[in-house]
């Protein structure tokens, strides 16, 4: 068994040797491919440069022909006026380096020839073309020189028979046309000509022709070659040479004159003849005279009448340098890299062996239940393993904590379900108690000593009703009953209850802005919000401090309530998720994490918002934003305090009361009878439906929702199915938010939560019954 250090050293060296050989081979191959692509790209760039050079040079001369034609058509230039023609054309011709001669031939015979000889321009004037033609030469020199003329001499010559004139006269369009290479009559040198027909409305006036020597074009291409040993060959569609390569065989004018217009092949430029048959744009590599050549061929047809093929060959060494030097440099770099890799492998083996041995000791300590000591290493994987081993023990405690949170959440869900059921039963009893207390007051005269005790009992019952409503809100089985509230009054009332809870070391201050608009809210739930935030502030100030409650009107018209303390503040990491369930700022075991979540839920039901922030001077601030109540919202009207004083409109009305709770059912029957109404009672929906069928129509139905056999909603559906639109009051100790949207479509249905007070029930009944018919 080998130690890990020797195993790492042996395996890494073997692996590195193989990888080095593979990388070296791939590097050599990829370098050759990259160099070949680079050579091709540089050759292509050079070829495009030569192509652009030829195009610009010929196009510039063609543009000069366009100027000549314009002057001729405007009458400023005429071959019969040689002095004026020389004065106009000499500055333009002197500025051109590639034009050899310019012919101007009229259709009726007279012509002018401008010819460059040894950088000096001459003009030949010809009249009476044909066998009796006469010519006269004029030496023009440079612009500004005085023209000298020779004597007239006979000459058998007609320019209208020359190829350039025939091509120009035969052209059907005024566009310039380039001729095939031919031998010039005057200089006996091969060249090409750009012919421009001169036409107006009357027909052909003449032809202008600009001549270019192939030798001049070749010299221009040679001067623009990318490297001294590169070669450029240009041929026409018949394979005749137009531009010769820069080869030692063509260094004299005589050798070039003989080679121009000769077909490629058959002993003449045989190496290039095979390349010219290759497809256009394709890169070729071949050996020539012991050198690797990169060849590229392209078409040159950018001017009318010219259809050439351009071949450029460049030695690879000129583009990329000697291949042997690159090879030895690559091998040297590979050897150096292999040596560095071997040194690094030994160093890594030393650095890895020690921490791995420590990892083994750490795992053994963890298995024995001990706390492992930290491993100091710069290797990421070893540090990750060290952290993983440490987190393994921590994960067990985290898992136990999550299990406790899950059990707590399940207990809270169970409590919520129980709270809803308890609240329903308690609401029934509270409604009966409130009703009986009200009936007691009915039987006592004004000023009786027991009335004060009855009022206190009623107030205690209402407080108990608020508690049940909070239970229903906690279990999400009811929504707030929004009424216009004075926020300042609500804060002052809550502080009376909150101040004793703060202890003697926290000073409570209120800064209430006057003339605040009323808000639309549920007083009980908003008191719960203040209580929760106040208790949270108390827990954040164990050593005492100040708690400030302030109100003001925001710029957007919303009413703002700030709860600010001077405590320890809120951890920044908790601020983004402070209002999530089970998130608490208290120590473990001292908070449930539900108080702020309940605050957020209540404010959301009130269309409100809450934001928490830490203050620079210390402490935290909770800002509550609530919408102001609408101008049309008014508190719910309260009916007469005495049932005997109820509206005469209710007297004699037939009322069906359906309630499964006997005490509440009897209380309702007694109260409505005292208000002079005719009451029929039923303990459940099934008996109520039977009473409805037997007794005929009732003026109004008051029904509980949760009843055996037939619920209140099912009873209402049966009555509506019979075709009756009787007013229907549905009462329940639990919320009916799930069906409220459906019931709101029926204007003759009202939802009344339990517990309710008789003075508030009677106005609802009177409103739904409407005025008695005469």
XYZ file of C-alpha atoms in Angstrom:
774
model
C 0.000 0.000 0.000
C 1.433 3.322 -1.110
C 0.958 6.644 0.680
C -1.222 9.186 -1.038
C 1.724 11.459 -1.819
C 3.496 8.836 -3.975
C 0.229 7.802 -5.610
C -0.544 11.397 -6.567
C 2.983 11.998 -7.828
C 3.083 8.864 -10.006
C -0.397 9.187 -11.478
C -0.094 12.900 -12.140
C 3.258 12.536 -13.897
C 1.944 9.758 -16.155
C -1.148 11.756 -16.893
C 0.848 14.905 -17.589
C 3.207 13.116 -19.982
C 0.314 11.739 -22.008
C -1.522 15.011 -21.986
C 1.626 16.878 -23.024
C 2.116 14.608 -26.028
C -1.520 14.971 -26.998
C -1.526 18.724 -26.505
C 1.727 19.043 -28.471
C 0.282 17.151 -31.420
C -2.978 19.036 -31.334
C -1.121 22.317 -30.964
C 1.070 21.582 -33.983
C -1.932 20.582 -36.068
C -4.040 23.539 -34.960
C -1.112 25.910 -35.543
C -0.651 24.610 -39.057
C -4.345 25.072 -39.734
C -4.322 28.548 -38.208
C -1.198 29.510 -40.169
C -2.715 28.180 -43.378
C -5.887 30.178 -42.743
C -3.809 33.228 -41.936
C -1.760 32.831 -45.109
C -4.926 32.431 -47.156
C -6.472 35.489 -45.540
C -3.391 37.620 -46.211
C -3.222 36.375 -49.803
C -6.906 37.134 -50.271
C -6.438 40.601 -48.805
C -3.486 41.273 -51.115
C -5.459 40.022 -54.128
C -8.400 42.270 -53.259
C -5.952 45.152 -52.912
C -4.581 44.537 -56.416
C -8.095 44.199 -57.761
C -9.103 47.482 -56.151
C -5.930 49.156 -57.504
C -6.702 48.075 -61.077
C -10.332 49.110 -60.724
C -9.509 52.562 -59.341
C -6.872 53.225 -62.005
C -9.097 52.194 -64.920
C -12.191 53.826 -63.402
C -10.357 57.130 -62.962
C -9.326 57.106 -66.616
C -12.871 56.172 -67.610
C -14.114 59.185 -65.639
C -11.725 61.357 -67.691
C -13.417 60.012 -70.812
C -16.795 61.051 -69.364
C -15.461 64.600 -68.956
C -14.189 64.617 -72.560
C -17.586 63.438 -73.845
C -19.358 66.138 -71.812
C -17.141 68.881 -73.280
C -17.667 67.505 -76.790
C -21.456 67.471 -76.432
C -21.402 70.998 -74.934
C -19.396 72.276 -77.907
C -16.351 73.211 -75.828
C -14.276 70.452 -77.470
C -14.082 69.757 -81.202
C -11.403 67.767 -83.122
C -11.525 70.430 -85.848
C -10.197 73.015 -83.323
C -6.899 71.490 -82.176
C -5.540 74.521 -80.290
C -8.655 74.755 -78.085
C -8.664 70.976 -77.569
C -4.995 71.006 -76.497
C -5.585 73.845 -74.048
C -8.501 71.970 -72.480
C -7.081 68.437 -72.369
C -3.384 68.913 -71.599
C -3.859 69.678 -67.844
C -6.060 66.582 -67.434
C -3.741 64.296 -69.393
C -0.649 65.504 -67.538
C -2.298 64.588 -64.224
C -2.862 60.996 -65.373
C -0.011 58.435 -65.126
C -1.635 55.426 -66.778
C -3.140 56.843 -70.004
C -0.829 56.444 -73.002
C -2.906 58.202 -75.642
C -6.283 59.789 -76.291
C -8.068 59.557 -79.671
C -10.840 61.954 -80.700
C -12.358 60.979 -84.093
C -15.335 62.702 -85.658
C -17.844 60.699 -87.623
C -16.993 62.666 -90.793
C -13.230 61.870 -90.548
C -11.146 64.594 -88.828
C -9.449 63.346 -85.650
C -6.965 64.283 -82.946
C -4.482 61.968 -81.225
C -2.837 62.950 -77.944
C 0.237 60.750 -77.363
C 2.643 60.585 -74.399
C 6.310 59.956 -75.196
C 8.898 60.106 -72.417
C 6.620 62.176 -70.179
C 6.034 64.693 -73.005
C 2.657 65.026 -74.721
C 2.286 65.340 -78.493
C -0.827 65.960 -80.550
C -1.386 64.572 -84.029
C -3.914 66.409 -86.191
C -5.482 64.391 -89.058
C -7.677 65.679 -91.898
C -9.140 63.999 -94.981
C -8.893 60.428 -93.652
C -8.187 57.694 -96.137
C -5.626 57.430 -98.928
C -5.319 61.238 -99.153
C -5.063 61.836 -95.409
C -2.643 64.421 -94.088
C -1.227 64.624 -90.594
C 0.621 67.237 -88.594
C 2.334 66.744 -85.207
C 2.351 69.341 -82.461
C 4.641 69.206 -79.437
C 2.571 70.195 -76.395
C 5.115 69.680 -73.605
C 3.687 70.516 -70.175
C 0.735 72.791 -69.281
C 1.794 76.372 -69.936
C 4.415 75.483 -72.608
C 4.098 76.981 -76.069
C 2.878 74.510 -78.730
C 5.305 73.865 -81.600
C 4.015 72.417 -84.878
C 5.553 70.438 -87.726
C 4.655 70.527 -91.405
C 1.807 68.566 -92.938
C 2.746 65.135 -94.249
C 0.649 62.600 -96.194
C -0.441 59.358 -94.508
C -2.697 56.529 -95.660
C -4.785 56.141 -92.426
C -8.438 56.247 -91.463
C -9.142 56.113 -87.694
C -12.663 54.972 -88.368
C -11.343 51.560 -89.338
C -9.520 50.998 -86.028
C -10.946 48.499 -83.487
C -11.562 51.162 -80.888
C -13.668 53.280 -83.298
C -15.599 50.267 -84.602
C -16.377 49.156 -81.019
C -17.498 52.639 -79.999
C -19.645 53.231 -83.081
C -21.319 49.833 -82.702
C -22.225 50.464 -79.067
C -25.989 50.815 -78.595
C -25.694 52.696 -75.286
C -23.666 55.752 -74.290
C -21.877 53.720 -71.595
C -18.069 53.341 -71.883
C -16.816 50.055 -73.342
C -13.391 48.424 -72.947
C -11.850 46.571 -75.876
C -9.979 43.301 -75.893
C -6.155 43.656 -75.881
C -4.707 44.543 -79.291
C -1.580 46.157 -80.770
C -1.673 49.953 -81.050
C -1.118 51.390 -84.560
C 1.070 54.253 -83.404
C 3.419 52.694 -80.831
C 3.174 49.028 -81.916
C 2.745 48.123 -78.251
C -0.074 45.886 -76.872
C -2.755 47.617 -74.830
C -6.450 48.077 -74.148
C -8.765 50.956 -74.998
C -11.770 52.548 -73.319
C -14.155 53.772 -76.051
C -16.928 56.304 -75.499
C -19.461 56.948 -78.298
C -20.388 60.618 -78.664
C -24.084 60.814 -79.560
C -26.737 63.478 -79.475
C -30.271 63.680 -80.854
C -28.946 63.713 -84.432
C -26.982 60.501 -84.005
C -23.288 59.584 -83.774
C -20.933 62.591 -83.645
C -17.762 60.627 -83.085
C -15.812 58.378 -80.729
C -13.379 59.157 -77.905
C -10.843 56.475 -76.950
C -8.323 56.299 -74.092
C -5.395 53.882 -74.587
C -3.531 52.007 -71.843
C -0.307 50.081 -72.420
C -0.310 46.631 -70.866
C 3.279 47.303 -69.864
C 2.201 50.335 -67.797
C -0.551 48.307 -66.079
C 1.968 45.550 -65.323
C 4.409 48.034 -63.785
C 1.642 49.383 -61.540
C 0.718 45.882 -60.365
C 4.387 45.015 -59.700
C 4.782 48.053 -57.505
C 1.777 46.972 -55.394
C 2.794 43.334 -54.839
C 2.495 42.247 -51.159
C 5.993 40.681 -51.039
C 9.035 40.810 -53.346
C 8.674 37.134 -54.359
C 4.925 37.180 -54.938
C 3.595 36.863 -58.476
C 0.437 38.280 -60.088
C -0.897 37.085 -63.455
C -3.928 38.517 -65.288
C -5.456 36.825 -68.354
C -8.470 37.556 -70.550
C -11.320 35.060 -71.235
C -9.252 33.448 -74.052
C -6.362 32.787 -71.664
C -4.103 35.499 -73.134
C -1.754 37.341 -70.835
C -2.833 40.877 -69.932
C -0.526 41.488 -66.957
C 2.689 39.494 -66.555
C 4.068 38.168 -63.257
C 7.185 39.768 -61.785
C 9.492 37.038 -62.984
C 13.194 37.299 -64.033
C 12.171 36.209 -67.531
C 10.113 39.389 -68.036
C 12.411 42.112 -66.781
C 13.132 43.710 -70.204
C 10.561 45.629 -72.310
C 11.277 43.388 -75.302
C 10.592 40.203 -73.359
C 7.377 41.655 -71.982
C 6.226 42.903 -75.420
C 6.709 39.402 -76.796
C 4.889 37.740 -73.874
C 1.850 40.018 -73.801
C -1.273 38.580 -75.438
C 0.329 35.125 -75.579
C -1.809 32.176 -74.420
C -0.858 30.605 -71.093
C 0.415 26.983 -71.250
C 2.314 24.896 -73.772
C 5.669 25.846 -72.297
C 4.646 29.357 -71.299
C 3.757 29.867 -67.617
C 2.756 26.203 -67.318
C 2.685 26.279 -63.493
C 0.137 29.068 -63.549
C -1.987 27.552 -66.307
C -3.222 24.772 -64.014
C -4.149 27.241 -61.296
C -6.173 29.384 -63.716
C -8.551 26.475 -64.244
C -9.385 26.309 -60.518
C -12.725 27.720 -59.242
C -12.791 31.404 -58.384
C -12.113 32.261 -54.726
C -10.549 28.883 -53.892
C -7.204 28.869 -52.090
C -4.526 26.505 -53.479
C -1.190 25.384 -52.098
C 1.544 23.980 -54.353
C 5.288 23.559 -54.561
C 7.219 25.747 -56.998
C 10.997 25.862 -57.271
C 11.407 24.347 -53.798
C 8.988 26.705 -52.040
C 5.433 26.267 -50.805
C 3.212 28.765 -52.613
C -0.249 29.995 -51.628
C -2.355 30.776 -54.699
C -5.718 32.475 -55.043
C -7.699 33.341 -58.161
C -10.549 35.806 -58.566
C -12.561 37.382 -61.350
C -12.210 41.005 -62.446
C -15.323 42.154 -64.288
C -16.209 45.441 -62.655
C -15.984 47.454 -65.900
C -17.999 46.859 -69.115
C -16.075 44.797 -71.645
C -13.464 43.537 -69.173
C -13.710 39.899 -68.052
C -10.306 39.046 -66.641
C -9.033 36.474 -64.173
C -6.473 37.558 -61.540
C -4.069 35.000 -60.056
C -1.842 35.890 -57.096
C 0.765 33.475 -55.719
C 2.750 34.269 -52.569
C 5.476 32.122 -50.964
C 4.293 30.810 -47.620
C 7.599 31.775 -46.041
C 7.035 35.418 -47.008
C 3.741 35.370 -45.114
C 4.477 33.224 -42.090
C 8.253 32.871 -41.647
C 10.346 29.686 -41.760
C 8.390 26.618 -40.690
C 11.429 24.889 -39.161
C 12.016 27.789 -36.785
C 8.368 27.683 -35.703
C 8.618 23.919 -35.127
C 11.709 24.151 -32.896
C 10.172 27.071 -31.007
C 7.049 25.007 -30.397
C 9.074 22.017 -29.183
C 11.078 24.251 -26.876
C 7.937 25.757 -25.398
C 6.478 22.262 -24.920
C 9.589 21.037 -23.106
C 9.580 24.103 -20.891
C 5.893 23.616 -20.135
C 6.455 19.940 -19.296
C 9.245 20.827 -16.879
C 7.130 23.465 -15.186
C 4.217 21.012 -14.973
C 6.403 18.350 -13.355
C 7.651 20.858 -10.769
C 4.127 21.968 -10.080
C 2.897 18.373 -9.707
C 5.474 17.688 -7.023
C 4.467 20.889 -5.253
C 0.750 19.989 -5.451
C 1.407 16.478 -4.117
C 3.043 17.990 -1.051
C 0.216 20.482 -0.528
C -2.578 17.909 -0.957
C -1.202 15.043 1.101
C -1.157 16.896 4.440
C -4.728 18.322 4.307
C -6.113 14.973 3.143
C -4.577 13.282 6.162
C -6.213 15.972 8.337
C -9.561 15.264 6.619
C -9.265 11.641 7.684
C -8.670 12.693 11.265
C -11.617 15.097 11.116
C -13.968 12.389 9.836
C -12.817 10.056 12.614
C -13.438 12.754 15.249
C -16.910 13.433 13.814
C -17.735 9.725 13.985
C -16.832 9.744 17.674
C -19.097 12.722 18.339
C -16.264 15.166 18.895
C -16.047 18.688 17.496
C -13.457 18.574 14.693
C -10.687 21.136 14.567
C -10.514 23.390 11.481
C -8.287 22.469 8.547
C -6.118 25.280 7.165
C -5.706 24.772 3.430
C -5.886 26.946 0.319
C -7.378 24.102 -1.733
C -11.033 24.876 -2.379
C -12.219 21.267 -2.419
C -10.528 20.444 0.883
C -11.991 23.563 2.483
C -15.398 22.594 1.077
C -15.098 19.104 2.581
C -14.069 20.630 5.892
C -17.127 22.896 5.856
C -19.342 19.957 4.880
C -18.120 17.898 7.813
C -18.742 20.813 10.164
C -22.176 21.477 8.726
C -23.113 17.819 9.097
C -23.433 18.203 12.862
C -25.149 21.574 12.526
C -27.703 20.153 10.078
C -28.998 17.796 12.745
C -29.883 20.703 15.039
C -31.320 22.644 12.068
C -33.478 19.673 11.137
C -34.756 19.460 14.706
C -35.547 23.182 14.642
C -37.458 22.839 11.350
C -39.390 19.932 12.830
C -40.341 22.095 15.808
C -41.473 24.889 13.471
C -43.590 22.438 11.468
C -45.209 21.097 14.619
C -45.797 24.657 15.817
C -47.391 25.565 12.461
C -49.645 22.515 12.645
C -50.629 23.420 16.205
C -51.425 26.969 15.113
C -53.574 25.623 12.264
C -55.412 23.419 14.745
C -55.857 26.373 17.082
C -57.248 28.409 14.200
C -59.788 25.710 13.363
C -60.784 25.380 16.998
C -60.986 29.155 17.325
C -63.462 29.323 14.449
C -65.692 26.658 15.984
C -65.506 28.165 19.469
C -66.225 31.645 18.121
C -69.373 30.379 16.361
C -70.768 28.813 19.528
C -69.800 31.777 21.692
C -71.355 34.241 19.239
C -74.696 32.461 19.553
C -74.588 32.781 23.335
C -73.421 36.385 23.213
C -76.218 37.313 20.843
C -78.720 35.713 23.236
C -77.150 37.488 26.243
C -77.216 40.875 24.508
C -80.818 40.320 23.483
C -81.916 39.268 26.976
C -80.143 42.229 28.554
C -81.938 44.500 26.127
C -85.270 42.873 27.019
C -84.476 43.417 30.707
C -84.013 47.099 30.057
C -87.370 47.094 28.273
C -89.099 45.883 31.428
C -87.478 48.415 33.764
C -88.630 52.012 34.044
C -86.331 54.926 33.337
C -83.970 55.722 36.207
C -84.094 52.268 37.760
C -80.980 51.426 39.790
C -80.421 48.156 37.897
C -80.126 49.884 34.515
C -76.536 50.944 35.191
C -75.560 47.334 35.943
C -77.327 46.155 32.814
C -75.374 48.691 30.715
C -72.118 47.414 32.232
C -73.095 43.836 31.447
C -73.865 44.858 27.857
C -70.449 46.557 27.566
C -68.693 43.436 28.894
C -70.629 41.310 26.406
C -69.561 43.589 23.539
C -65.938 43.251 24.681
C -66.329 39.504 24.591
C -67.809 39.795 21.081
C -64.720 41.727 19.983
C -62.567 38.894 21.312
C -64.458 36.320 19.283
C -64.148 38.518 16.226
C -60.366 38.575 16.731
C -60.405 34.779 16.944
C -62.272 34.572 13.643
C -59.852 37.014 12.029
C -56.912 34.934 13.268
C -58.397 31.789 11.735
C -59.132 33.678 8.446
C -62.846 32.962 8.770
C -63.989 36.578 8.719
C -62.930 39.837 7.241
C -62.929 43.241 8.927
C -66.142 45.222 9.195
C -64.958 48.524 7.791
C -66.533 51.635 9.292
C -65.394 55.259 9.410
C -63.034 55.616 12.378
C -61.145 58.464 14.029
C -57.549 57.208 14.056
C -56.501 59.648 16.803
C -59.320 58.459 19.072
C -58.403 54.844 18.340
C -54.746 55.519 19.291
C -55.746 57.250 22.541
C -58.074 54.398 23.496
C -55.424 51.762 22.755
C -52.707 53.543 24.735
C -54.817 53.198 27.874
C -54.614 49.417 27.477
C -51.041 49.351 26.127
C -49.314 51.522 28.724
C -49.655 49.039 31.618
C -48.106 46.328 29.413
C -44.956 48.369 28.757
C -43.750 48.265 32.346
C -42.423 51.193 34.289
C -39.168 51.757 32.308
C -40.663 52.757 28.911
C -42.141 56.214 28.413
C -45.113 56.289 25.987
C -45.712 59.481 24.012
C -48.407 60.394 21.477
C -47.971 63.039 18.768
C -51.329 63.207 17.023
C -51.950 65.563 14.117
C -55.282 67.434 14.409
C -58.021 67.448 11.772
C -57.138 64.055 10.310
C -59.744 62.647 7.911
C -61.496 59.496 9.141
C -60.185 56.125 7.994
C -62.202 53.095 6.945
C -61.376 50.235 9.290
C -62.264 47.689 11.933
C -61.531 49.112 15.370
C -60.869 45.742 17.004
C -58.353 44.608 14.396
C -56.568 47.963 14.257
C -56.270 47.902 18.060
C -54.663 44.482 17.625
C -52.137 46.013 15.200
C -51.178 48.685 17.723
C -50.936 46.167 20.541
C -48.661 43.817 18.557
C -46.337 46.618 17.421
C -46.251 48.079 20.941
C -45.347 44.760 22.533
C -42.620 44.215 19.896
C -41.169 47.646 20.728
C -41.244 46.770 24.446
C -39.257 43.575 23.840
C -36.661 45.567 21.864
C -36.054 47.885 24.890
C -35.304 45.597 27.846
C -33.356 48.420 29.544
C -36.118 50.973 28.980
C -36.540 53.770 26.439
C -39.160 55.783 24.595
C -42.077 54.618 22.462
C -43.695 57.276 20.278
C -47.011 56.950 18.443
C -47.555 59.732 15.880
C -50.151 60.405 13.192
C -50.132 62.736 10.205
C -51.578 63.144 6.724
C -49.338 61.986 3.875
C -48.696 63.868 0.642
C -50.767 61.294 -1.280
C -53.834 61.820 0.962
C -53.314 58.626 2.966
C -53.284 58.672 6.763
C -49.910 57.715 8.278
C -49.263 56.158 11.709
C -45.633 55.869 12.951
C -44.599 53.559 15.815
C -41.018 54.509 16.750
C -38.822 53.102 19.520
C -35.308 53.631 20.819
C -34.433 49.958 21.077
C -31.797 47.733 19.504
C -33.200 47.933 15.976
C -33.851 45.168 13.462
C -31.093 42.974 11.948
C -30.548 44.072 8.338
C -30.745 40.483 7.113
C -34.316 40.181 8.467
C -35.727 43.435 7.042
C -36.671 42.044 3.576
C -38.698 39.150 5.108
C -39.692 40.654 8.447
C -43.439 40.137 7.908
C -43.208 36.492 6.855
C -44.628 33.854 9.241
C -42.215 32.424 11.841
C -39.666 35.216 11.281
C -38.839 36.748 14.673
C -36.277 39.202 16.009
C -36.397 37.636 19.484
C -34.141 34.957 20.888
C -34.871 31.290 20.218
C -37.849 30.128 22.272
C -39.062 33.640 23.109
C -41.156 34.433 20.049
C -43.504 32.657 17.650
C -42.861 34.842 14.607
C -46.601 35.334 14.051
C -47.202 38.785 15.540
C -45.872 40.840 12.635
C -47.346 38.371 10.125
C -50.786 38.987 11.706
C -50.180 42.764 11.536
C -49.350 42.501 7.841
C -52.446 40.354 7.160
C -54.774 42.780 8.993
C -53.382 45.849 7.200
C -53.594 44.111 3.837
C -57.315 43.446 4.493
C -57.658 47.203 5.224
C -55.954 48.124 1.886
C -53.098 49.440 4.010
C -49.327 49.134 3.917
C -46.547 48.810 6.492
C -42.818 49.431 6.165
C -40.032 48.888 8.712
C -36.689 50.650 8.861
C -33.781 51.223 11.233
C -33.122 54.798 12.295
C -29.629 56.326 12.055
C -29.798 57.506 15.673
C -30.813 54.016 16.832
C -34.050 52.144 17.212
C -36.625 51.180 14.616
C -39.699 52.719 13.045
C -42.802 51.015 11.659
C -44.821 53.220 9.301
C -48.456 52.251 8.691
C -50.320 53.808 5.758
C -54.123 53.597 5.589
C -56.547 55.021 3.017
C -58.880 57.773 4.129
C -62.592 56.919 4.274
C -64.723 58.001 1.336
C -66.915 61.045 1.697
C -70.056 58.909 1.352
C -69.193 56.466 4.176
C -71.188 57.003 7.379
C -71.441 54.857 10.526
C -74.167 52.242 10.649
C -77.373 53.768 11.927
C -78.610 52.624 15.338
C -82.267 51.957 15.896
C -84.464 53.034 18.796
C -83.207 52.083 22.233
C -86.714 50.920 23.208
C -88.385 48.187 21.158
C -91.816 49.647 21.897
C -90.646 52.791 20.137
C -89.869 50.874 16.913
C -91.247 52.201 13.652
C -94.974 51.584 13.137
C -93.954 50.203 9.729
C -92.783 47.006 11.458
C -95.982 46.444 13.458
C -98.040 43.531 12.245
C -95.357 42.221 9.877
C -95.081 38.426 9.590
C -91.519 37.341 10.382
C -90.074 33.812 10.061
C -87.160 33.273 12.516
C -84.958 30.200 11.859
C -82.290 29.488 14.530
C -80.978 26.207 15.927
C -79.839 27.798 19.225
C -82.939 27.791 21.520
C -81.903 30.725 23.716
C -81.193 32.947 20.713
C -84.369 31.824 18.914
C -86.565 32.569 21.925
C -84.868 35.926 22.501
C -85.513 36.973 18.896
C -89.133 35.862 19.112
C -89.698 37.831 22.341
C -87.962 40.955 21.025
C -89.784 41.048 17.695
C -93.105 40.314 19.393
C -92.435 43.212 21.751
C -91.967 45.351 18.630
C -95.537 44.325 17.636
C -94.537 41.875 14.878
C -96.059 38.440 14.202
C -93.261 35.891 14.687
C -93.041 32.256 13.596
C -89.980 30.267 14.716
C -88.267 27.112 13.425
C -85.240 25.220 14.869
C -83.734 24.281 11.492
C -84.052 24.905 7.766
C -86.139 21.843 7.000
C -88.882 22.802 9.495
C -88.686 26.400 8.332
C -89.331 25.303 4.725
C -92.316 23.255 5.912
C -93.665 26.284 7.829
C -93.185 28.420 4.730
C -95.188 25.998 2.615
C -97.987 25.673 5.185
C -98.388 29.275 6.373
C -98.024 30.965 3.039
C -95.999 34.085 2.432
C -93.998 35.855 5.150
C -92.917 39.499 4.993
C -89.276 38.741 6.012
C -87.089 35.760 6.946
C -84.275 35.847 9.532
C -82.161 32.670 9.342
C -78.961 31.329 10.841
C -76.447 29.860 8.364
C -75.033 26.804 10.177
C -77.938 24.470 11.003
C -78.488 20.709 10.762
C -80.374 19.178 7.800
C -80.753 22.456 5.904
C -78.467 25.530 6.095
C -79.613 29.099 5.729
C -78.296 29.312 2.156
C -80.130 26.125 1.208
C -83.371 27.482 2.755
C -83.010 30.704 0.801
C -82.487 28.696 -2.396
C -85.720 26.749 -1.746
C -87.689 29.961 -1.114
C -86.241 31.631 -4.223
C -87.003 28.487 -6.195
C -90.682 28.864 -5.288
C -90.732 32.243 -7.010
C -90.765 34.380 -3.849
C -88.544 37.482 -3.545
C -89.150 37.840 0.215
C -86.415 39.853 2.049
C -83.908 37.464 3.628
C -81.493 38.281 6.501
C -78.724 35.681 6.858
C -76.899 35.712 10.219
C -73.799 33.711 11.119
C -71.101 33.530 13.750
C -68.511 32.795 11.014
C -67.635 34.725 7.873
C -69.390 34.175 4.578
C -66.737 35.758 2.318
C -66.795 32.756 -0.044
C -70.446 33.368 -1.011
C -70.677 37.105 -0.467
C -69.995 37.822 -4.139
C -72.907 35.571 -5.156
C -75.294 37.002 -2.540
C -74.443 40.611 -3.427
C -76.250 40.163 -6.739
C -79.535 39.714 -4.792
C -80.519 43.162 -3.479
C -83.087 41.615 -1.091
C -80.482 39.671 0.905
C -78.448 41.024 3.844
C -75.598 39.414 5.782
C -75.507 40.201 9.547
C -72.627 38.865 11.688
C -73.143 37.483 15.162
C -73.416 38.737 17.804
C -75.751 41.528 16.772
C -77.699 44.053 18.862
C -81.433 44.515 18.505
C -81.219 48.319 18.056
C -79.052 47.668 14.955
C -81.175 44.806 13.605
C -84.463 46.749 13.502
C -83.251 49.476 11.050
C -82.047 46.754 8.668
C -85.444 45.072 8.793
C -87.278 48.361 8.241
C -85.009 49.229 5.295
C -85.572 45.860 3.630
C -89.350 45.837 4.191
C -89.856 49.364 2.907
C -93.006 51.463 3.498
C -96.243 49.615 4.080
C -98.607 49.679 1.147
C -101.894 51.557 1.677
